[in-house]
Tab-separated table of N, CA, C and O in Angstrom:
chain	number	residue	atom	x	y	z
A	1	MET	N	-8.476	3.606	-3.147
A	1	MET	CA	-7.929	2.478	-2.407
A	1	MET	C	-6.837	2.976	-1.463
A	1	MET	O	-6.271	4.038	-1.684
A	2	LYS	N	-6.584	2.208	-0.442
A	2	LYS	CA	-5.605	2.637	0.556
A	2	LYS	C	-4.495	1.611	0.711
A	2	LYS	O	-4.704	0.419	0.561
A	3	CYS	N	-3.320	2.126	1.032
A	3	CYS	CA	-2.177	1.264	1.306
A	3	CYS	C	-1.303	1.998	2.309
A	3	CYS	O	-1.047	3.191	2.161
A	4	THR	N	-0.881	1.298	3.352
A	4	THR	CA	-0.027	1.884	4.374
A	4	THR	C	1.285	1.122	4.403
A	4	THR	O	1.286	-0.103	4.306
A	5	ILE	N	2.393	1.844	4.520
A	5	ILE	CA	3.671	1.155	4.668
A	5	ILE	C	4.408	1.718	5.868
A	5	ILE	O	4.286	2.910	6.163
A	6	ASN	N	5.129	0.864	6.583
A	6	ASN	CA	5.865	1.381	7.727
A	6	ASN	C	7.228	1.910	7.283
A	6	ASN	O	7.614	1.794	6.124
A	7	LYS	N	7.940	2.511	8.235
A	7	LYS	CA	9.196	3.192	7.917
A	7	LYS	C	10.242	2.243	7.339
A	7	LYS	O	10.917	2.570	6.365
A	8	ASN	N	10.359	1.066	7.952
A	8	ASN	CA	11.333	0.090	7.442
A	8	ASN	C	10.993	-0.344	6.020
A	8	ASN	O	11.878	-0.483	5.173
A	9	ALA	N	9.694	-0.570	5.779
A	9	ALA	CA	9.267	-0.996	4.443
A	9	ALA	C	9.569	0.103	3.427
A	9	ALA	O	10.038	-0.174	2.326
A	10	ALA	N	9.320	1.341	3.804
A	10	ALA	CA	9.581	2.462	2.893
A	10	ALA	C	11.058	2.498	2.507
A	10	ALA	O	11.416	2.682	1.345
A	11	LYS	N	11.905	2.286	3.501
A	11	LYS	CA	13.349	2.305	3.259
A	11	LYS	C	13.749	1.177	2.299
A	11	LYS	O	14.500	1.371	1.345
A	12	LYS	N	13.216	-0.008	2.559
A	12	LYS	CA	13.543	-1.174	1.737
A	12	LYS	C	13.011	-0.998	0.314
A	12	LYS	O	13.687	-1.330	-0.665
A	13	LEU	N	11.790	-0.492	0.197
A	13	LEU	CA	11.199	-0.295	-1.131
A	13	LEU	C	11.970	0.758	-1.914
A	13	LEU	O	12.159	0.638	-3.123
A	14	GLN	N	12.428	1.797	-1.209
A	14	GLN	CA	13.222	2.844	-1.848
A	14	GLN	C	14.516	2.240	-2.418
A	14	GLN	O	14.934	2.579	-3.519
A	15	GLU	N	15.121	1.326	-1.664
A	15	GLU	CA	16.324	0.636	-2.155
A	15	GLU	C	16.012	-0.159	-3.418
A	15	GLU	O	16.771	-0.137	-4.385
A	16	MET	N	14.887	-0.883	-3.394
A	16	MET	CA	14.496	-1.672	-4.561
A	16	MET	C	14.295	-0.775	-5.770
A	16	MET	O	14.716	-1.091	-6.886
A	17	LEU	N	13.656	0.375	-5.541
A	17	LEU	CA	13.342	1.280	-6.648
A	17	LEU	C	14.577	1.991	-7.197
A	17	LEU	O	14.554	2.483	-8.320
A	18	SER	N	15.634	2.072	-6.405
A	18	SER	CA	16.805	2.807	-6.862
A	18	SER	C	17.776	1.928	-7.654
A	18	SER	O	18.771	2.403	-8.177
A	19	ARG	N	17.475	0.634	-7.736
A	19	ARG	CA	18.339	-0.243	-8.539
A	19	ARG	C	18.140	0.047	-10.025
A	19	ARG	O	17.060	0.467	-10.454
A	20	GLU	N	19.172	-0.220	-10.797
A	20	GLU	CA	19.130	0.072	-12.229
A	20	GLU	C	17.986	-0.618	-12.948
A	20	GLU	O	17.328	-0.039	-13.793
A	21	ASP	N	17.758	-1.895	-12.588
A	21	ASP	CA	16.724	-2.651	-13.303
A	21	ASP	C	15.307	-2.233	-12.917
A	21	ASP	O	14.332	-2.739	-13.458
A	22	ALA	N	15.200	-1.283	-11.989
A	22	ALA	CA	13.866	-0.837	-11.551
A	22	ALA	C	13.432	0.440	-12.273
A	22	ALA	O	12.374	0.982	-12.000
A	23	GLU	N	14.240	0.904	-13.183
A	23	GLU	CA	13.939	2.167	-13.852
A	23	GLU	C	12.564	2.129	-14.523
A	23	GLU	O	12.237	1.196	-15.248
A	24	GLY	N	11.757	3.152	-14.227
A	24	GLY	CA	10.430	3.237	-14.830
A	24	GLY	C	9.395	2.339	-14.181
A	24	GLY	O	8.243	2.304	-14.601
A	25	LYS	N	9.792	1.608	-13.145
A	25	LYS	CA	8.843	0.704	-12.494
A	25	LYS	C	8.369	1.267	-11.159
A	25	LYS	O	8.974	2.176	-10.616
A	26	MET	N	7.291	0.674	-10.679
A	26	MET	CA	6.733	1.075	-9.393
A	26	MET	C	6.517	-0.169	-8.542
A	26	MET	O	6.549	-1.284	-9.026
A	27	VAL	N	6.275	0.078	-7.265
A	27	VAL	CA	6.004	-1.026	-6.340
A	27	VAL	C	4.579	-1.525	-6.569
A	27	VAL	O	3.646	-0.735	-6.650
A	28	ARG	N	4.431	-2.827	-6.676
A	28	ARG	CA	3.096	-3.423	-6.772
A	28	ARG	C	2.893	-4.396	-5.616
A	28	ARG	O	3.747	-5.229	-5.342
A	29	VAL	N	1.753	-4.266	-4.944
A	29	VAL	CA	1.337	-5.278	-3.975
A	29	VAL	C	0.287	-6.127	-4.681
A	29	VAL	O	-0.637	-5.587	-5.297
A	30	PHE	N	0.457	-7.439	-4.621
A	30	PHE	CA	-0.490	-8.307	-5.317
A	30	PHE	C	-0.840	-9.506	-4.448
A	30	PHE	O	-0.164	-9.784	-3.452
A	31	ILE	N	-1.905	-10.195	-4.831
A	31	ILE	CA	-2.376	-11.349	-4.077
A	31	ILE	C	-1.762	-12.613	-4.662
A	31	ILE	O	-1.863	-12.845	-5.865
A	32	THR	N	-1.105	-13.395	-3.825
A	32	THR	CA	-0.525	-14.650	-4.304
A	32	THR	C	-1.563	-15.765	-4.276
A	32	THR	O	-1.663	-16.537	-5.197
A	33	HIS	N	-2.350	-15.835	-3.206
A	33	HIS	CA	-3.500	-16.721	-3.214
A	33	HIS	C	-4.510	-16.345	-2.147
A	33	HIS	O	-4.189	-15.687	-1.186
A	34	MET	N	-5.731	-16.763	-2.397
A	34	MET	CA	-6.850	-16.436	-1.522
A	34	MET	C	-7.248	-17.673	-0.726
A	34	MET	O	-7.202	-18.779	-1.231
A	35	HIS	N	-7.644	-17.437	0.524
A	35	HIS	CA	-8.188	-18.511	1.358
A	35	HIS	C	-9.531	-18.040	1.867
A	35	HIS	O	-9.610	-17.517	2.968
A	36	GLY	N	-10.548	-18.135	1.085
A	36	GLY	CA	-11.870	-17.748	1.579
A	36	GLY	C	-11.923	-16.320	2.059
A	36	GLY	O	-12.125	-15.398	1.290
A	37	ASP	N	-11.711	-16.118	3.374
A	37	ASP	CA	-11.895	-14.774	3.931
A	37	ASP	C	-10.594	-13.994	4.084
A	37	ASP	O	-10.609	-12.911	4.641
A	38	HIS	N	-9.466	-14.560	3.662
A	38	HIS	CA	-8.262	-13.753	3.720
A	38	HIS	C	-7.322	-14.112	2.570
A	38	HIS	O	-7.503	-15.120	1.905
A	39	ALA	N	-6.354	-13.245	2.362
A	39	ALA	CA	-5.464	-13.410	1.219
A	39	ALA	C	-4.013	-13.382	1.671
A	39	ALA	O	-3.693	-12.893	2.740
A	40	HIS	N	-3.154	-13.912	0.824
A	40	HIS	CA	-1.714	-13.794	1.019
A	40	HIS	C	-1.185	-12.845	-0.036
A	40	HIS	O	-1.591	-12.907	-1.192
A	41	TYR	N	-0.262	-11.989	0.366
A	41	TYR	CA	0.205	-10.918	-0.508
A	41	TYR	C	1.705	-11.008	-0.736
A	41	TYR	O	2.433	-11.601	0.042
A	42	ASP	N	2.127	-10.370	-1.815
A	42	ASP	CA	3.554	-10.250	-2.071
A	42	ASP	C	3.815	-8.923	-2.772
A	42	ASP	O	2.880	-8.207	-3.132
A	43	ILE	N	5.108	-8.644	-2.980
A	43	ILE	CA	5.523	-7.378	-3.561
A	43	ILE	C	6.394	-7.638	-4.776
A	43	ILE	O	7.200	-8.566	-4.772
A	44	THR	N	6.228	-6.828	-5.797
A	44	THR	CA	7.116	-6.893	-6.945
A	44	THR	C	7.266	-5.484	-7.507
A	44	THR	O	6.593	-4.556	-7.059
A	45	LEU	N	8.140	-5.328	-8.469
A	45	LEU	CA	8.246	-4.053	-9.184
A	45	LEU	C	7.615	-4.258	-10.552
A	45	LEU	O	7.855	-5.256	-11.215
A	46	ASP	N	6.804	-3.294	-10.957
A	46	ASP	CA	6.024	-3.475	-12.178
A	46	ASP	C	5.691	-2.122	-12.774
A	46	ASP	O	5.901	-1.078	-12.161
A	47	THR	N	5.140	-2.154	-13.974
A	47	THR	CA	4.659	-0.914	-14.593
A	47	THR	C	3.139	-0.892	-14.472
A	47	THR	O	2.504	-1.953	-14.431
A	48	PRO	N	2.547	0.292	-14.410
A	48	PRO	CA	1.094	0.394	-14.241
A	48	PRO	C	0.333	-0.269	-15.387
A	48	PRO	O	0.708	-0.131	-16.545
A	49	LYS	N	-0.714	-0.975	-15.045
A	49	LYS	CA	-1.591	-1.613	-16.027
A	49	LYS	C	-2.940	-0.895	-16.032
A	49	LYS	O	-3.218	-0.073	-15.178
A	50	GLU	N	-3.768	-1.305	-16.961
A	50	GLU	CA	-5.054	-0.645	-17.171
A	50	GLU	C	-5.925	-0.581	-15.919
A	50	GLU	O	-6.559	0.422	-15.641
A	51	ASN	N	-5.945	-1.659	-15.139
A	51	ASN	CA	-6.838	-1.711	-13.977
A	51	ASN	C	-6.216	-1.191	-12.690
A	51	ASN	O	-6.815	-1.304	-11.624
A	52	ASP	N	-5.012	-0.665	-12.775
A	52	ASP	CA	-4.320	-0.266	-11.556
A	52	ASP	C	-4.727	1.107	-11.057
A	52	ASP	O	-5.007	2.008	-11.840
A	53	GLU	N	-4.713	1.213	-9.752
A	53	GLU	CA	-4.804	2.528	-9.134
A	53	GLU	C	-3.433	2.805	-8.523
A	53	GLU	O	-2.827	1.924	-7.915
A	54	ILE	N	-2.933	4.019	-8.728
A	54	ILE	CA	-1.660	4.404	-8.135
A	54	ILE	C	-1.966	5.061	-6.798
A	54	ILE	O	-2.580	6.121	-6.736
A	55	VAL	N	-1.583	4.382	-5.730
A	55	VAL	CA	-1.899	4.857	-4.385
A	55	VAL	C	-0.680	5.569	-3.807
A	55	VAL	O	0.414	5.023	-3.775
A	56	HIS	N	-0.882	6.807	-3.376
A	56	HIS	CA	0.198	7.587	-2.779
A	56	HIS	C	0.212	7.319	-1.279
A	56	HIS	O	-0.794	7.514	-0.607
A	57	THR	N	1.338	6.860	-0.755
A	57	THR	CA	1.419	6.611	0.678
A	57	THR	C	2.026	7.821	1.380
A	57	THR	O	2.617	8.691	0.733
A	58	ASP	N	1.910	7.845	2.694
A	58	ASP	CA	2.451	8.978	3.452
A	58	ASP	C	3.975	8.917	3.549
A	58	ASP	O	4.600	9.793	4.114
A	59	LYS	N	4.575	7.860	2.990
A	59	LYS	CA	6.036	7.741	3.021
A	59	LYS	C	6.648	8.174	1.683
A	59	LYS	O	7.823	7.967	1.439
A	60	GLY	N	5.832	8.722	0.792
A	60	GLY	CA	6.356	9.222	-0.470
A	60	GLY	C	6.600	8.154	-1.515
A	60	GLY	O	7.236	8.413	-2.527
A	61	ILE	N	6.101	6.955	-1.280
A	61	ILE	CA	6.244	5.884	-2.265
A	61	ILE	C	4.872	5.557	-2.832
A	61	ILE	O	3.908	5.399	-2.091
A	62	ASP	N	4.789	5.512	-4.153
A	62	ASP	CA	3.526	5.159	-4.792
A	62	ASP	C	3.449	3.649	-4.976
A	62	ASP	O	4.432	3.004	-5.319
A	63	VAL	N	2.247	3.116	-4.754
A	63	VAL	CA	2.051	1.672	-4.831
A	63	VAL	C	0.946	1.375	-5.837
A	63	VAL	O	-0.083	2.044	-5.851
A	64	LEU	N	1.187	0.374	-6.674
A	64	LEU	CA	0.170	-0.056	-7.631
A	64	LEU	C	-0.732	-1.098	-6.997
A	64	LEU	O	-0.254	-2.087	-6.433
A	65	LEU	N	-2.045	-0.865	-7.082
A	65	LEU	CA	-3.024	-1.847	-6.610
A	65	LEU	C	-4.032	-2.081	-7.735
A	65	LEU	O	-4.499	-1.138	-8.361
A	66	ASP	N	-4.384	-3.333	-7.962
A	66	ASP	CA	-5.392	-3.676	-8.961
A	66	ASP	C	-6.774	-3.337	-8.389
A	66	ASP	O	-7.189	-3.888	-7.377
A	67	LYS	N	-7.463	-2.422	-9.068
A	67	LYS	CA	-8.768	-1.947	-8.572
A	67	LYS	C	-9.808	-3.058	-8.485
A	67	LYS	O	-10.793	-2.930	-7.766
A	68	ASN	N	-9.618	-4.128	-9.229
A	68	ASN	CA	-10.599	-5.217	-9.224
A	68	ASN	C	-10.440	-6.164	-8.044
A	68	ASN	O	-11.271	-7.039	-7.833
A	69	GLU	N	-9.361	-5.999	-7.293
A	69	GLU	CA	-9.110	-6.894	-6.158
A	69	GLU	C	-9.450	-6.184	-4.854
A	69	GLU	O	-8.651	-5.430	-4.329
A	70	GLU	N	-10.658	-6.433	-4.343
A	70	GLU	CA	-11.082	-5.704	-3.145
A	70	GLU	C	-10.186	-5.994	-1.943
A	70	GLU	O	-10.066	-5.178	-1.044
A	71	PHE	N	-9.527	-7.158	-1.933
A	71	PHE	CA	-8.677	-7.497	-0.798
A	71	PHE	C	-7.388	-6.686	-0.754
A	71	PHE	O	-6.657	-6.731	0.221
A	72	LEU	N	-7.097	-5.941	-1.816
A	72	LEU	CA	-5.907	-5.096	-1.805
A	72	LEU	C	-6.194	-3.739	-1.160
A	72	LEU	O	-5.284	-3.023	-0.780
A	73	ASP	N	-7.466	-3.380	-1.039
A	73	ASP	CA	-7.810	-2.076	-0.484
A	73	ASP	C	-7.615	-2.082	1.027
A	73	ASP	O	-8.249	-2.849	1.735
A	74	GLY	N	-6.704	-1.243	1.503
A	74	GLY	CA	-6.451	-1.163	2.936
A	74	GLY	C	-5.255	-1.998	3.375
A	74	GLY	O	-5.047	-2.227	4.565
A	75	VAL	N	-4.459	-2.439	2.409
A	75	VAL	CA	-3.344	-3.331	2.726
A	75	VAL	C	-2.235	-2.582	3.480
A	75	VAL	O	-2.004	-1.407	3.273
A	76	TRP	N	-1.617	-3.283	4.408
A	76	TRP	CA	-0.498	-2.758	5.210
A	76	TRP	C	0.770	-3.485	4.838
A	76	TRP	O	0.802	-4.715	4.895
A	77	VAL	N	1.804	-2.747	4.493
A	77	VAL	CA	3.098	-3.351	4.186
A	77	VAL	C	4.069	-2.972	5.295
A	77	VAL	O	4.312	-1.803	5.545
A	78	LYS	N	4.586	-3.988	5.968
A	78	LYS	CA	5.562	-3.733	7.032
A	78	LYS	C	6.827	-4.518	6.714
A	78	LYS	O	6.759	-5.552	6.053
A	79	TYR	N	7.922	-4.007	7.204
A	79	TYR	CA	9.181	-4.719	7.027
A	79	TYR	C	9.822	-4.881	8.388
A	79	TYR	O	9.896	-3.925	9.153
A	80	PHE	N	10.238	-6.095	8.689
A	80	PHE	CA	10.856	-6.369	9.975
A	80	PHE	C	12.273	-6.895	9.782
A	80	PHE	O	12.544	-7.616	8.832
A	81	TYR	N	13.147	-6.538	10.706
A	81	TYR	CA	14.503	-7.069	10.686
A	81	TYR	C	14.637	-8.263	11.629
A	81	TYR	O	15.539	-9.072	11.489
A	82	VAL	N	13.736	-8.347	12.616
A	82	VAL	CA	13.732	-9.477	13.544
A	82	VAL	C	12.289	-9.967	13.704
A	82	VAL	O	11.368	-9.169	13.543
A	83	PRO	N	12.022	-11.219	14.000
A	83	PRO	CA	12.971	-12.303	14.213
A	83	PRO	C	13.679	-12.710	12.917
A	83	PRO	O	14.796	-13.189	12.955
A	84	GLN	N	13.039	-12.541	11.759
A	84	GLN	CA	13.804	-12.717	10.536
A	84	GLN	C	13.461	-11.560	9.604
A	84	GLN	O	12.406	-10.961	9.702
A	85	GLU	N	14.403	-11.281	8.715
A	85	GLU	CA	14.232	-10.130	7.847
A	85	GLU	C	13.208	-10.438	6.757
A	85	GLU	O	13.234	-11.499	6.156
A	86	GLY	N	12.305	-9.514	6.533
A	86	GLY	CA	11.350	-9.725	5.454
A	86	GLY	C	10.116	-8.859	5.585
A	86	GLY	O	9.882	-8.221	6.608
A	87	PHE	N	9.344	-8.832	4.517
A	87	PHE	CA	8.095	-8.074	4.495
A	87	PHE	C	6.988	-8.881	5.156
A	87	PHE	O	6.944	-10.107	5.050
A	88	GLU	N	6.089	-8.159	5.820
A	88	GLU	CA	4.845	-8.772	6.281
A	88	GLU	C	3.732	-7.907	5.727
A	88	GLU	O	3.716	-6.702	5.949
A	89	ILE	N	2.835	-8.521	4.978
A	89	ILE	CA	1.750	-7.762	4.356
A	89	ILE	C	0.429	-8.317	4.852
A	89	ILE	O	0.163	-9.511	4.717
A	90	THR	N	-0.372	-7.463	5.450
A	90	THR	CA	-1.675	-7.884	5.963
A	90	THR	C	-2.722	-6.867	5.535
A	90	THR	O	-2.397	-5.782	5.048
A	91	ASN	N	-3.963	-7.221	5.717
A	91	ASN	CA	-5.041	-6.281	5.436
A	91	ASN	C	-6.031	-6.320	6.593
A	91	ASN	O	-6.995	-7.074	6.574
A	92	PRO	N	-5.770	-5.496	7.631
A	92	PRO	CA	-6.610	-5.514	8.829
A	92	PRO	C	-8.074	-5.217	8.523
A	92	PRO	O	-8.960	-5.728	9.200
A	93	SER	N	-8.332	-4.416	7.492
A	93	SER	CA	-9.712	-4.029	7.206
A	93	SER	C	-10.514	-5.190	6.614
A	93	SER	O	-11.735	-5.161	6.599
A	94	LYS	N	-9.838	-6.223	6.118
A	94	LYS	CA	-10.552	-7.339	5.502
A	94	LYS	C	-10.519	-8.605	6.351
A	94	LYS	O	-11.194	-9.561	6.057
A	95	GLU	N	-9.705	-8.611	7.394
A	95	GLU	CA	-9.510	-9.868	8.102
A	95	GLU	C	-10.099	-9.888	9.503
A	95	GLU	O	-9.798	-10.757	10.287
A	96	GLY	N	-10.900	-8.892	9.806
A	96	GLY	CA	-11.600	-8.891	11.072
A	96	GLY	C	-10.687	-8.905	12.277
A	96	GLY	O	-10.971	-9.545	13.277
A	97	GLY	N	-9.584	-8.223	12.205
A	97	GLY	CA	-8.689	-8.169	13.355
A	97	GLY	C	-7.244	-8.179	12.946
A	97	GLY	O	-6.912	-8.411	11.797
A	98	HIS	N	-6.393	-7.888	13.904
A	98	HIS	CA	-4.970	-7.827	13.627
A	98	HIS	C	-4.328	-9.184	13.876
A	98	HIS	O	-4.652	-9.859	14.835
A	99	HIS	N	-3.408	-9.538	13.002
A	99	HIS	CA	-2.637	-10.761	13.213
A	99	HIS	C	-1.242	-10.364	13.646
A	99	HIS	O	-0.582	-9.609	12.966
A	100	HIS	N	-0.822	-10.863	14.765
A	100	HIS	CA	0.542	-10.591	15.215
A	100	HIS	C	1.350	-11.863	15.047
A	100	HIS	O	0.975	-12.906	15.554
A	101	HIS	N	2.436	-11.764	14.315
A	101	HIS	CA	3.286	-12.935	14.097
A	101	HIS	C	4.477	-12.866	15.024
A	101	HIS	O	5.093	-11.852	15.129
């Protein structure tokens, strides 16, 4: 499975992982809900489960993805500071095109 994160997201995730309560945990991208042909995603810190694949990104952060969720394969995690601060998670490989917000 594949997961891409941008530089800002890597920095933010690294901050999350360095907090005390994150000890022993990893970044997980998960689906909050599905709408037919596309999904909404979110991020949490979690420990690996039986169905997880640990995906190594080019930013040195490992991400947990549930192997049973095909919509997680190819997910992009971006972090923006403007227009408002926050993560944007999309999956261009599953949504037939890029969404620009």
